[in-house]
Coordinates of C-alpha atoms in Angstrom, one line a residue:
M1 CA 147.0 102.3 0.0
Y2 CA 150.3 103.8 0.7
P3 CA 153.2 101.4 1.0
A4 CA 155.0 101.3 4.2
Q5 CA 158.3 103.0 4.0
S6 CA 161.5 101.8 5.5
S7 CA 165.1 102.9 5.4
A8 CA 168.4 101.3 6.1
D9 CA 171.2 102.6 8.3
P10 CA 174.8 102.3 7.4
G11 CA 175.0 99.0 9.4
G12 CA 172.4 97.5 7.2
R13 CA 169.7 97.6 9.8
R14 CA 166.2 98.7 8.9
S15 CA 164.3 101.2 10.9
S16 CA 160.5 101.7 11.1
N17 CA 158.6 105.1 11.0
F18 CA 156.5 103.9 14.1
S19 CA 157.8 105.3 17.4
D20 CA 158.2 103.0 20.4
K21 CA 155.8 103.6 23.5
T22 CA 156.4 102.7 27.1
L23 CA 153.8 100.3 28.5
P24 CA 152.4 101.0 32.0
R25 CA 153.6 98.8 34.7
P26 CA 151.0 96.4 36.0
R27 CA 149.5 97.4 39.4
K28 CA 150.2 95.3 42.4
F29 CA 148.5 95.4 45.8
V30 CA 151.0 96.1 48.6
L31 CA 149.5 95.7 52.0
R32 CA 152.2 97.8 53.8
G33 CA 151.8 100.6 51.3
F34 CA 148.0 100.5 51.6
L35 CA 148.2 100.6 55.4
S36 CA 150.7 103.4 55.3
K37 CA 148.3 105.5 53.3
L38 CA 145.5 104.7 55.8
W39 CA 147.5 105.8 58.8
G40 CA 146.6 109.2 60.1
P41 CA 143.4 111.1 59.2
P42 CA 141.9 108.3 57.0
L43 CA 142.2 105.8 59.9
Y44 CA 140.4 108.2 62.3
I45 CA 137.6 108.7 59.7
I46 CA 137.1 105.0 59.2
C47 CA 137.2 104.2 63.0
G48 CA 134.8 107.0 63.8
Q49 CA 132.3 105.9 61.1
L50 CA 132.7 102.3 62.1
M51 CA 132.1 103.0 65.8
L52 CA 129.1 105.2 65.0
Q53 CA 127.5 102.5 62.8
L54 CA 128.2 99.7 65.3
A55 CA 126.7 101.8 68.1
T56 CA 123.6 102.6 66.0
W57 CA 122.9 99.1 64.7
G58 CA 123.9 97.5 68.0
F59 CA 121.4 99.7 69.9
F60 CA 118.8 99.0 67.3
A61 CA 119.4 95.2 67.5
Y62 CA 119.1 95.3 71.3
I63 CA 115.8 97.1 71.2
L64 CA 114.6 94.8 68.5
S65 CA 115.4 91.7 70.5
R66 CA 113.7 93.2 73.7
R67 CA 110.8 94.7 71.6
F68 CA 111.3 97.9 73.7
L69 CA 113.4 99.4 76.5
P70 CA 111.0 100.1 79.4
L71 CA 111.5 103.3 81.4
R72 CA 110.3 103.1 85.0
D73 CA 109.6 106.7 85.9
T74 CA 106.7 107.3 83.5
A75 CA 105.3 110.2 85.6
T76 CA 108.5 112.2 85.2
L77 CA 108.6 111.3 81.5
D78 CA 105.0 112.6 81.1
D79 CA 105.8 115.9 82.9
W80 CA 109.0 116.6 80.9
Y81 CA 108.0 115.0 77.6
K82 CA 108.4 118.2 75.4
P83 CA 111.8 119.2 76.8
L84 CA 112.9 115.6 76.5
T85 CA 111.7 115.4 72.9
W86 CA 113.6 118.6 72.1
L87 CA 116.8 117.3 73.7
C88 CA 116.5 113.9 71.8
T89 CA 116.0 115.8 68.5
Q90 CA 119.2 117.9 69.2
I91 CA 121.2 114.8 70.0
S92 CA 119.9 113.1 66.8
A93 CA 120.8 116.1 64.7
G94 CA 124.3 116.1 66.3
L95 CA 124.8 112.4 65.6
A96 CA 123.6 112.8 62.0
S97 CA 125.9 115.8 61.4
L98 CA 128.8 113.8 62.8
S99 CA 128.0 110.9 60.4
C100 CA 127.7 113.3 57.4
F101 CA 130.9 115.1 58.4
L102 CA 132.8 111.8 58.5
F103 CA 131.3 110.8 55.1
A104 CA 132.3 114.1 53.4
L105 CA 135.8 113.9 55.0
G106 CA 136.2 110.4 53.7
V107 CA 135.3 111.5 50.1
Q108 CA 137.7 114.4 50.4
Q109 CA 140.5 112.2 51.5
S110 CA 139.9 109.9 48.5
I111 CA 140.0 112.8 46.2
A112 CA 143.3 114.0 47.8
F113 CA 144.9 110.5 47.3
Q114 CA 144.0 110.5 43.6
L115 CA 145.2 114.0 43.0
H116 CA 148.6 113.2 44.6
G117 CA 148.8 110.1 42.6
E118 CA 147.7 109.5 39.1
G119 CA 145.5 112.6 38.9
M120 CA 141.8 112.9 38.2
P121 CA 139.9 114.2 35.2
M122 CA 138.1 117.4 35.8
P123 CA 134.5 116.0 35.3
R124 CA 135.2 113.3 37.8
L125 CA 136.6 115.8 40.3
I126 CA 133.5 118.0 40.0
V127 CA 131.2 115.0 40.5
S128 CA 133.2 113.8 43.6
L129 CA 133.0 117.2 45.2
Q130 CA 129.2 117.3 44.6
I131 CA 128.9 113.9 46.2
A132 CA 131.0 115.1 49.2
R133 CA 128.7 118.1 49.6
R134 CA 125.6 115.8 49.2
S135 CA 124.4 117.9 46.3
F136 CA 121.9 116.6 43.7
I137 CA 123.5 115.9 40.3
G138 CA 121.0 116.7 37.5
D139 CA 123.0 115.2 34.6
L140 CA 120.3 113.4 32.6
K141 CA 123.0 111.9 30.3
N142 CA 124.4 110.0 33.2
L143 CA 121.4 108.5 35.2
K144 CA 123.8 106.5 37.4
L145 CA 125.2 109.7 38.9
V146 CA 121.7 111.1 39.3
A147 CA 120.6 107.9 41.2
L148 CA 123.8 107.9 43.3
S149 CA 123.5 111.6 44.3
F150 CA 119.8 111.0 45.1
A151 CA 120.6 108.0 47.3
V152 CA 123.3 109.9 49.1
M153 CA 120.9 112.7 49.8
I154 CA 118.2 110.4 51.1
A155 CA 120.7 108.3 53.3
T156 CA 122.3 111.3 54.9
G157 CA 119.1 113.4 55.2
A158 CA 117.1 110.6 56.9
Q159 CA 119.7 110.1 59.7
T160 CA 118.2 112.8 61.9
A161 CA 114.8 111.3 61.7
G162 CA 116.2 107.8 62.2
W163 CA 118.2 108.7 65.3
S164 CA 115.2 110.7 66.7
N165 CA 112.9 107.8 66.3
L166 CA 115.4 105.4 67.9
I167 CA 116.3 107.4 71.0
T168 CA 113.1 109.4 71.8
P169 CA 110.9 107.7 74.4
Q170 CA 107.4 106.9 73.3
F171 CA 104.3 106.0 75.1
L172 CA 102.9 102.6 74.1
N173 CA 99.2 102.0 74.7
I174 CA 98.3 98.3 74.5
K175 CA 94.7 97.5 75.2
S176 CA 93.7 94.1 76.4
S177 CA 90.8 92.5 78.2
I178 CA 91.3 91.3 81.8
T179 CA 89.4 88.5 83.6
G180 CA 89.6 87.4 87.2
R181 CA 87.9 85.8 90.1
E182 CA 87.5 86.7 93.8
L183 CA 85.7 85.6 96.9
D184 CA 82.0 86.4 97.1
L185 CA 81.4 87.4 100.8
S186 CA 77.6 87.4 100.2
S187 CA 77.6 83.8 99.0
P188 CA 75.5 81.5 101.3
L189 CA 77.8 78.7 100.3
L190 CA 80.8 80.6 101.8
Q191 CA 79.0 81.3 105.1
S192 CA 77.5 77.9 105.6
T193 CA 80.6 75.8 104.8
L194 CA 83.2 78.0 106.3
P195 CA 85.2 75.8 108.8
E196 CA 85.1 76.9 112.4
S197 CA 88.9 77.1 112.6
T198 CA 89.0 79.3 109.6
R199 CA 86.2 81.5 110.8
E200 CA 87.8 81.9 114.3
F201 CA 91.2 82.9 112.9
C202 CA 90.0 85.3 110.2
V203 CA 87.2 86.9 112.3
Y204 CA 89.0 87.3 115.6
N205 CA 92.7 86.8 115.3
T206 CA 93.6 88.9 112.2
S207 CA 92.9 92.2 114.0
N208 CA 95.6 91.2 116.6
L209 CA 98.3 90.5 114.0
P210 CA 101.1 93.2 114.6
A211 CA 101.7 93.9 110.9
L212 CA 98.0 94.7 110.4
T213 CA 97.1 96.7 113.5
V214 CA 98.8 99.9 112.3
G215 CA 96.6 100.0 109.3
Q216 CA 93.4 100.0 111.4
T217 CA 93.9 103.5 112.8
E218 CA 95.6 104.7 109.5
S219 CA 92.5 103.6 107.5
G220 CA 90.1 105.6 109.8
F221 CA 92.4 108.6 109.8
A222 CA 92.8 108.5 106.0
A223 CA 89.0 108.4 105.5
G224 CA 88.6 111.3 107.9
N225 CA 91.2 113.3 106.0
E226 CA 89.4 112.6 102.8
N227 CA 86.4 114.4 104.2
Q228 CA 88.5 117.4 105.1
G229 CA 90.0 117.6 101.6
F230 CA 93.4 116.1 102.5
P231 CA 93.8 112.8 100.6
T232 CA 96.0 110.3 102.5
S233 CA 97.1 106.9 101.4
V234 CA 96.6 103.6 103.2
I235 CA 99.0 100.7 102.9
L236 CA 97.7 97.2 102.8
L237 CA 99.8 94.1 102.0
G238 CA 102.5 96.4 100.6
Q239 CA 100.2 98.2 98.2
S240 CA 99.1 101.8 98.4
F241 CA 95.4 102.8 98.4
L242 CA 94.2 106.4 98.0
T243 CA 92.1 107.2 101.1
S244 CA 90.4 103.8 101.5
T245 CA 90.7 100.1 100.6
G246 CA 87.0 100.0 99.7
G247 CA 86.8 96.6 101.3
I248 CA 88.4 95.0 98.2
L249 CA 91.3 92.6 98.0
P250 CA 94.0 93.7 95.6
L251 CA 94.1 91.4 92.6
T252 CA 97.3 90.7 90.8
F253 CA 98.6 88.7 87.8
V254 CA 101.3 86.9 90.0
D255 CA 101.4 85.2 93.3
V256 CA 102.2 87.5 96.2
P257 CA 104.0 86.2 99.4
L258 CA 102.2 87.2 102.6
D259 CA 104.8 86.0 105.0
S260 CA 105.3 89.6 106.3
W261 CA 101.7 89.9 107.4
F262 CA 100.3 86.5 108.2
P263 CA 102.0 83.7 110.3
D264 CA 103.7 80.9 108.5
P265 CA 104.6 80.8 104.8
T266 CA 101.4 82.0 103.0
T267 CA 100.8 83.3 99.5
L268 CA 98.1 85.3 97.9
P269 CA 97.5 83.5 94.6
A270 CA 97.2 85.3 91.3
A271 CA 93.6 86.1 90.5
L272 CA 93.8 87.9 87.2
S273 CA 94.6 86.8 83.7
I274 CA 95.1 88.9 80.5
S275 CA 94.3 88.0 76.9
G276 CA 97.4 87.8 74.7
D277 CA 101.1 87.8 75.6
L278 CA 102.1 91.2 76.7
P279 CA 105.9 91.9 77.1
S280 CA 107.2 92.4 80.6
G281 CA 108.5 95.7 81.8
L282 CA 105.4 97.8 81.0
S283 CA 103.7 100.0 83.5
S284 CA 100.0 99.2 83.5
D285 CA 96.7 101.0 84.2
Y286 CA 93.6 98.9 84.4
S287 CA 90.1 99.2 85.9
I288 CA 88.0 96.4 87.4
T289 CA 84.7 96.4 89.1
Q290 CA 85.1 94.3 92.3
Q291 CA 83.0 93.4 95.2
G292 CA 83.7 95.7 98.1
Y293 CA 82.8 95.8 101.7
T294 CA 81.6 98.9 103.7
A295 CA 79.0 100.0 106.2
D296 CA 76.3 102.5 106.7
V297 CA 77.2 104.4 109.9
S298 CA 75.0 106.7 111.9
C299 CA 76.1 108.3 115.2
T300 CA 74.3 110.4 117.8
F301 CA 75.2 111.8 121.2
Q302 CA 73.1 110.1 124.0
N303 CA 72.9 110.3 127.7
L304 CA 73.1 106.7 128.8
T305 CA 72.9 105.6 132.5
R306 CA 72.5 102.4 134.5
D307 CA 68.7 102.6 133.9
S308 CA 68.7 103.5 130.2
T309 CA 68.3 101.2 127.2
P310 CA 70.9 100.2 126.5
S311 CA 72.4 100.8 129.9
L312 CA 75.9 102.1 130.5
Q313 CA 78.1 101.7 133.5
V314 CA 81.6 103.2 133.9
E315 CA 83.6 102.3 137.0
T316 CA 87.1 103.6 138.0
K317 CA 89.2 101.6 140.4
P318 CA 92.6 102.9 141.6
L319 CA 95.4 100.3 141.3
E320 CA 98.1 99.5 143.8
D321 CA 101.8 99.0 143.2
E322 CA 103.9 96.1 144.3
D323 CA 104.2 97.5 147.8
G324 CA 100.4 97.9 148.2
N325 CA 100.4 101.7 147.9
D326 CA 98.1 103.5 145.5
S327 CA 99.7 104.0 142.1
L328 CA 99.0 106.6 139.4
L329 CA 97.2 104.0 137.3
S330 CA 93.5 103.3 137.5
N331 CA 91.4 100.6 136.0
I332 CA 88.4 101.9 134.0
I333 CA 85.7 99.4 133.2
M334 CA 82.8 100.2 130.8
S335 CA 80.0 97.8 130.4
S336 CA 76.3 97.5 129.4
D337 CA 73.5 95.0 129.8
C338 CA 72.8 94.8 126.0
N339 CA 73.1 91.6 124.1
G340 CA 76.1 91.4 121.8
P341 CA 78.6 89.0 120.3
T342 CA 81.3 87.2 122.3
F343 CA 84.9 86.1 121.7
P344 CA 85.7 82.4 121.3
D345 CA 86.9 82.4 125.0
G346 CA 83.5 83.6 126.1
S347 CA 84.4 87.2 126.9
P348 CA 81.7 89.6 125.7
F349 CA 81.9 92.6 123.5
N350 CA 79.6 94.6 125.8
S351 CA 82.4 95.2 128.3
Q352 CA 85.9 96.8 128.0
S353 CA 88.6 97.5 130.6
V354 CA 91.8 99.6 130.3
D355 CA 94.4 100.8 132.7
T356 CA 95.2 104.5 132.4
I357 CA 96.2 107.6 134.4
P358 CA 93.2 109.8 135.0
G359 CA 93.6 113.5 135.1
D360 CA 93.5 116.8 133.1
G361 CA 96.7 115.9 131.1
S362 CA 95.5 112.4 130.3
G363 CA 92.5 110.9 128.6
S364 CA 90.8 107.7 127.7
I365 CA 88.2 106.4 125.2
L366 CA 86.4 103.1 125.7
M367 CA 84.1 101.2 123.4
I368 CA 81.6 98.4 123.7
A369 CA 79.5 96.6 121.0
C370 CA 76.0 95.3 121.1
G371 CA 73.6 93.7 118.6
G372 CA 74.4 91.8 115.5
S373 CA 71.4 89.6 115.2
G374 CA 69.4 92.0 113.0
G375 CA 72.3 92.8 110.6
S376 CA 73.5 95.9 112.4
Y377 CA 75.6 96.6 115.5
T378 CA 75.5 99.3 118.1
L379 CA 78.8 100.8 119.1
I380 CA 79.0 102.8 122.2
F381 CA 82.0 105.2 122.7
S382 CA 82.7 107.1 125.9
G383 CA 85.5 109.6 126.3
A384 CA 87.0 111.1 129.5
D385 CA 89.3 113.9 130.5
L386 CA 91.3 114.9 127.5
Y387 CA 88.8 113.3 125.2
S388 CA 85.6 114.4 127.0
F389 CA 84.4 116.1 123.8
I390 CA 83.3 112.6 122.7
E391 CA 81.0 112.4 125.7
T392 CA 78.8 109.3 125.1
M393 CA 78.3 108.6 121.4
V394 CA 76.2 105.8 120.1
C395 CA 76.8 104.6 116.5
T396 CA 74.9 102.1 114.5
L397 CA 77.0 100.1 112.1
A398 CA 75.2 98.2 109.2
P399 CA 77.8 96.2 107.2
K400 CA 77.1 95.6 103.5
T401 CA 78.7 94.3 100.3
T402 CA 78.8 96.7 97.4
K403 CA 80.4 97.2 94.0
V404 CA 83.6 99.2 93.8
R405 CA 85.4 100.5 90.7
V406 CA 89.1 99.9 91.3
D407 CA 91.7 101.7 89.2
Y408 CA 95.1 100.0 89.3
S409 CA 98.4 101.5 88.4
Y410 CA 101.6 99.6 88.8
D411 CA 105.1 99.3 87.3
D412 CA 105.8 95.6 86.6
S413 CA 105.7 94.7 90.3
P414 CA 102.8 93.6 92.4
N415 CA 104.1 95.6 95.4
S416 CA 104.4 98.9 93.5
T417 CA 100.7 99.2 92.9
F418 CA 98.8 102.4 93.4
I419 CA 95.1 101.7 93.8
E420 CA 92.2 104.1 93.8
T421 CA 88.7 102.9 94.8
L422 CA 85.3 104.4 94.1
T423 CA 82.4 102.7 96.0
H424 CA 79.1 102.7 94.1
S425 CA 75.9 103.7 95.9
G426 CA 73.6 101.0 97.2
G427 CA 74.7 97.5 98.2
S428 CA 73.4 94.4 99.8
P429 CA 73.2 94.2 103.6
D430 CA 75.5 91.6 105.2
L431 CA 73.0 90.0 107.7
G432 CA 75.0 88.2 110.4
G433 CA 78.0 87.5 108.0
P434 CA 81.4 86.8 109.3
A435 CA 82.9 89.8 107.6
G436 CA 80.6 92.1 109.6
L437 CA 81.6 90.4 112.9
S438 CA 85.2 90.7 111.8
A439 CA 84.7 94.5 111.3
V440 CA 83.2 94.9 114.8
T441 CA 86.0 92.9 116.3
T442 CA 88.6 95.0 114.5
I443 CA 87.1 98.3 115.8
Y444 CA 86.8 96.8 119.3
N445 CA 90.4 95.7 119.4
M446 CA 91.6 98.9 117.7
M447 CA 90.1 101.0 120.5
Y448 CA 91.6 98.7 123.1
F449 CA 95.1 98.7 121.7
S450 CA 94.9 102.5 121.0
Q451 CA 94.6 103.3 124.6
G452 CA 97.8 104.1 126.4
Q453 CA 98.5 105.2 130.0
Q454 CA 97.8 108.9 129.2
S455 CA 96.5 109.1 125.7
N456 CA 94.5 107.4 123.0
I457 CA 95.6 107.2 119.4
V458 CA 92.1 107.4 118.0
G459 CA 91.3 110.3 120.2
D460 CA 94.4 112.2 119.1
Q461 CA 93.5 111.6 115.5
L462 CA 89.9 112.8 115.9
Q463 CA 91.2 116.0 117.5
S464 CA 93.5 116.5 114.5
L465 CA 90.7 115.9 112.1
I466 CA 88.4 118.4 113.9
L467 CA 91.3 120.9 113.9
N468 CA 91.8 120.5 110.2
G469 CA 88.1 121.0 109.6
N470 CA 88.1 124.3 111.5
L471 CA 91.2 125.9 110.1
G472 CA 89.2 128.9 108.9
D473 CA 87.5 129.4 112.3
A474 CA 89.9 130.8 115.0
A475 CA 87.2 130.5 117.7
S476 CA 87.0 126.7 117.1
I477 CA 90.8 126.1 116.9
L478 CA 91.6 127.1 120.5
P479 CA 89.1 124.7 122.2
V480 CA 90.6 121.9 120.1
M481 CA 94.1 122.7 121.1
V482 CA 93.2 122.7 124.8
G483 CA 91.2 119.5 124.5
G484 CA 87.8 121.0 125.3
I485 CA 85.9 121.1 122.1
R486 CA 82.3 120.2 122.2
D487 CA 81.4 120.8 118.6
G488 CA 79.2 117.7 118.1
N489 CA 78.4 118.4 114.5
A490 CA 82.1 118.4 113.4
L491 CA 82.9 115.2 115.3
L492 CA 79.7 113.5 114.2
T493 CA 80.6 114.1 110.5
V494 CA 84.1 112.7 111.0
L495 CA 83.0 109.7 113.0
K496 CA 79.8 108.9 111.1
E497 CA 80.9 109.3 107.5
N498 CA 84.6 108.5 107.7
Y499 CA 86.5 107.0 110.6
I500 CA 84.4 104.0 111.4
R501 CA 83.6 103.4 107.7
G502 CA 87.3 103.5 106.8
V503 CA 88.2 100.9 109.5
T504 CA 85.3 98.7 108.4
E505 CA 86.5 98.8 104.8
Y506 CA 90.1 98.0 105.9
S507 CA 88.8 95.1 107.9
G508 CA 86.9 93.8 104.9
S509 CA 90.1 93.8 102.8
V510 CA 92.0 92.0 105.6
F511 CA 89.2 89.4 105.9
R512 CA 89.3 88.7 102.2
A513 CA 93.1 88.3 102.3
C514 CA 92.8 85.9 105.2
L515 CA 90.3 83.7 103.3
S516 CA 92.2 83.9 100.0
A517 CA 95.7 83.1 101.4
T518 CA 97.1 79.7 100.7
G519 CA 100.1 77.8 101.9
Q520 CA 101.3 74.5 103.3
D521 CA 101.1 75.8 106.8
A522 CA 98.2 78.3 106.4
P523 CA 95.8 77.7 109.3
F524 CA 92.8 78.9 107.2
L525 CA 92.4 77.5 103.7
A526 CA 94.4 74.4 104.7
T527 CA 91.2 73.3 106.5
G528 CA 89.3 73.6 103.2
L529 CA 87.1 76.3 101.8
P530 CA 84.3 75.7 99.4
P531 CA 85.8 74.8 96.0
N532 CA 84.0 77.6 94.2
P533 CA 82.8 80.4 96.5
D534 CA 83.8 83.1 94.1
H535 CA 82.4 85.1 91.2
P536 CA 83.9 86.5 88.1
D537 CA 85.1 90.1 88.2
E538 CA 83.6 92.5 85.6
R539 CA 86.0 93.7 83.0
G540 CA 87.1 97.3 83.0

């Protein structure tokens, strides 16, 4: 060991060979100084990153709480899905780039603070710049830096995918079974225990309700257009059917108010239930096999007279005005001696009377009904003047119940439903059932209310259908335009297979709605229907 050396100065003080060092001053956090350094670009970086993260996680939490964010216009989404996906990807890439830019800018600001202060060792500076550039550090001697650089790469690189998954709309397909119940119109229990007041209202009065009369001619016209290749929708109880109602009653998961169509506060109760708890806001597509109502219709042109079977008499009587002078109006009465149903007041179906203006510029169509006891009805139509192309047409209408495949599409609202029906072949004849009588009543009243002083709505629609069916034949168009067509085959096809059948199916749907409606003041079910006159629907 070497002894420590010391020396004395002239004053007798001793001095050491060790030099004195200045100790660093202890650090102290000063809030004002810290905030002054944050003011400016650092504050913008922090606020930008904070706002971006709050928006991201806030939107994520909102969707998580709602389970999803429904979009109503799914048809547009389906048509523009690829361009929309591309746009969402570009937005996601932009948001991810903004986040990475703010991150890199924050690291650079931190490096600048240290370089202007205490300084920074070169290895640390290099590592910081690599982190700012989101580069991988492959220094196996420092695994912490390797893990840090790898975590930064994953976190920043996954942002585009995360944003894209968050904001790009997706189609969710949730499959579930559906069960439901509806009235069975072929049930003997329904027909035998139906109260007379209910029967009278639903059979005879529903065809006179103003809110339902428009759909009568619309349903026939839509069915005729379907035959011509021009699909047309029919509105029933606020729901849209493609070409025909099929004689079914729209079934829903919720109660539907019917105050706009039936008198007094009435409701169509929910008839469907679904397994599981599906979130609200989803647009739904489901298929059910329901009991429908239709008719086999056959029409022929016949020359009926007073002495034929059935007989036919048409009388025209001029009317007088208030002063006793002849007016332009005439009363036209068509009748037959055939047996037929009668209205509750005793007036028969085998006679019909209208007031119209006869002449070349006017026209009328009258209809009477016979039969009913054998399960079919005979409908006799007679057209005059503008509608003389109808001549005398005799149609046999045989109502029947059948199975109908019903495809529902709706957007979380019972009155935004689009329904498409497909009637299966076959069916069971409805022999003397109230639904068949309701259909004949509907057609009878439709023809009566369609007649105006100079024109008939049904006749105008038939002319339009015939014109649509002869668009490729110029020789057939001109007679239609002048009201003189006598192409029996074209009219027979329209009337036989479409118009009458469409009105019959519409009537069947209205009849079901009338029997199914409930309410404190409902004049039908309030009297009491059979407790279980229904059958389970088949799942689709």
